[in-house]
XYZ file of C-alpha atoms in Angstrom:
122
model
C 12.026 -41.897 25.704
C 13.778 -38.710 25.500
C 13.990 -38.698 21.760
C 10.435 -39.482 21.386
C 9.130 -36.062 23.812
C 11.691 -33.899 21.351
C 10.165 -35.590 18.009
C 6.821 -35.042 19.718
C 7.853 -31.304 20.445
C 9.392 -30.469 17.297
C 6.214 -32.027 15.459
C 4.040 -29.952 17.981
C 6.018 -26.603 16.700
C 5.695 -27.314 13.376
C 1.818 -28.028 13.313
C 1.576 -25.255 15.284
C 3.656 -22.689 12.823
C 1.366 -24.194 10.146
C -1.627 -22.867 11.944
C -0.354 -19.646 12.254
C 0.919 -19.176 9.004
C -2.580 -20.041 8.137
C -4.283 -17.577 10.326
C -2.075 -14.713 9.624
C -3.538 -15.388 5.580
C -1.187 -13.937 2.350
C 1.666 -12.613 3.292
C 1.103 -12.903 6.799
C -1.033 -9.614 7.248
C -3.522 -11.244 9.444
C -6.447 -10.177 10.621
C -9.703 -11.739 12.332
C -12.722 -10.333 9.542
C -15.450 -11.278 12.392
C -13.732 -9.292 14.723
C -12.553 -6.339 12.078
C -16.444 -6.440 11.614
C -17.261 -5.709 15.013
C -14.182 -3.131 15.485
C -16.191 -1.098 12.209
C -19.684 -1.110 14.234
C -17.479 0.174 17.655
C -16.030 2.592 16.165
C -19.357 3.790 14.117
C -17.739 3.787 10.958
C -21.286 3.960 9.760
C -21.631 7.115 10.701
C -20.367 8.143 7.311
C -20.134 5.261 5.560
C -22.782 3.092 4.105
C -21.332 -0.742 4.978
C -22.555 -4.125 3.436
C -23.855 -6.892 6.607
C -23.792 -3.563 9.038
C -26.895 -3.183 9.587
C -28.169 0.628 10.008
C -25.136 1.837 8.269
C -26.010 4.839 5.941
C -23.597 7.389 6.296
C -22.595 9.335 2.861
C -19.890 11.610 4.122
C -17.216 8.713 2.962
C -17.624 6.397 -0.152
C -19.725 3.390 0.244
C -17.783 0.605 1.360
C -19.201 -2.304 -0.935
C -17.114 -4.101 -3.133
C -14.046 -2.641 -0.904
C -11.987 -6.103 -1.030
C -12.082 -5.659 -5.208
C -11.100 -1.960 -5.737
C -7.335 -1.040 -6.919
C -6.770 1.760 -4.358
C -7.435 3.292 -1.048
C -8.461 6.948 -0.928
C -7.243 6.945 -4.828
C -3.734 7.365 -3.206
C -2.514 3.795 -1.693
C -2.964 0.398 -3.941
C -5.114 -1.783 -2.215
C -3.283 -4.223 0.168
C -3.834 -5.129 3.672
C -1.026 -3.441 4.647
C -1.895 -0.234 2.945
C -5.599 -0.459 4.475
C -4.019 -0.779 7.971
C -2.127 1.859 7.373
C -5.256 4.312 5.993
C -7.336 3.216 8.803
C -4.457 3.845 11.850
C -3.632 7.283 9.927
C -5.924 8.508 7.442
C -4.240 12.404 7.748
C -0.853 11.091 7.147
C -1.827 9.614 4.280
C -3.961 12.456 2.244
C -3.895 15.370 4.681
C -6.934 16.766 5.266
C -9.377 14.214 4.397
C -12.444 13.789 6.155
C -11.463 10.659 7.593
C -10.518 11.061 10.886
C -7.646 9.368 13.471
C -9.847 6.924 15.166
C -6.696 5.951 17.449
C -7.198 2.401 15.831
C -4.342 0.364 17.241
C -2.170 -2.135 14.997
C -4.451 -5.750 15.875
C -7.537 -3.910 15.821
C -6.501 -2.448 12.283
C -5.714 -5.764 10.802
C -8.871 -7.001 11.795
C -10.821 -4.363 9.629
C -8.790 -4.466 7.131
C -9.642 -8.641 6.906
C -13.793 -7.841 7.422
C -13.122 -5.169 4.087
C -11.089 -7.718 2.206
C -14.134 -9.738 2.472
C -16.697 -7.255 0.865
C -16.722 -8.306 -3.395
């Protein structure tokens, strides 16, 4: 009996590393895209940038946003991976000082959630 609750265990573990592995997407950066999507309308990103499936977004102080998930860099300074984009969006200034994008305060889970809803704009 007791063998059978640790084969049921361990197989419980597993399936559930597999569904987190899955989650998390490549190379585990994460990120919820419905969620990132609602994070970008909170923190009125459109306010200077114009956003695909935000509606009222119009803003032209930033670069349009479409086709975001496709381009080769961020800010023409960082190549474009998840990782990079969370790092742009929690520090824009630290990456090209003195851009016009400003600290948010956009934590780490928050971050990897817009950087999934821009991966998603081709």
């Amino acid at each position: 009996m007791k063998a059978n609750a640790g084969r049921i265990a361990a197989a419980l573990f597993l399936f559930w590393l597999t569904v987190a592995s899955c989650r998390a997407g490549a190379g585990g950066e994460g990120g919820d895209a419905a969620r990132g999507k609602a994070a970008i309308e909170r923190h009125a990103c459109t306010a200077c940038h114009v956003i695909p499936n935000i509606p009222g977004s119009g803003g032209n102080v930033g670069p349009p946003l479409s086709r975001m998930g496709e381009r080769s860099y961020i800010a023409g300074e960082l190549p474009n991976t998840r990782t990079n984009m969370v790092r742009w969006l929690r520090h824009p200034q630290a990456v090209v000082p003195r851009t016009a994008m400003p600290e948010l305060g956009i934590d780490e889970t928050e971050a990897r959630d817009m950087a999934a809803f821009l991966a998603t704009l081709k």
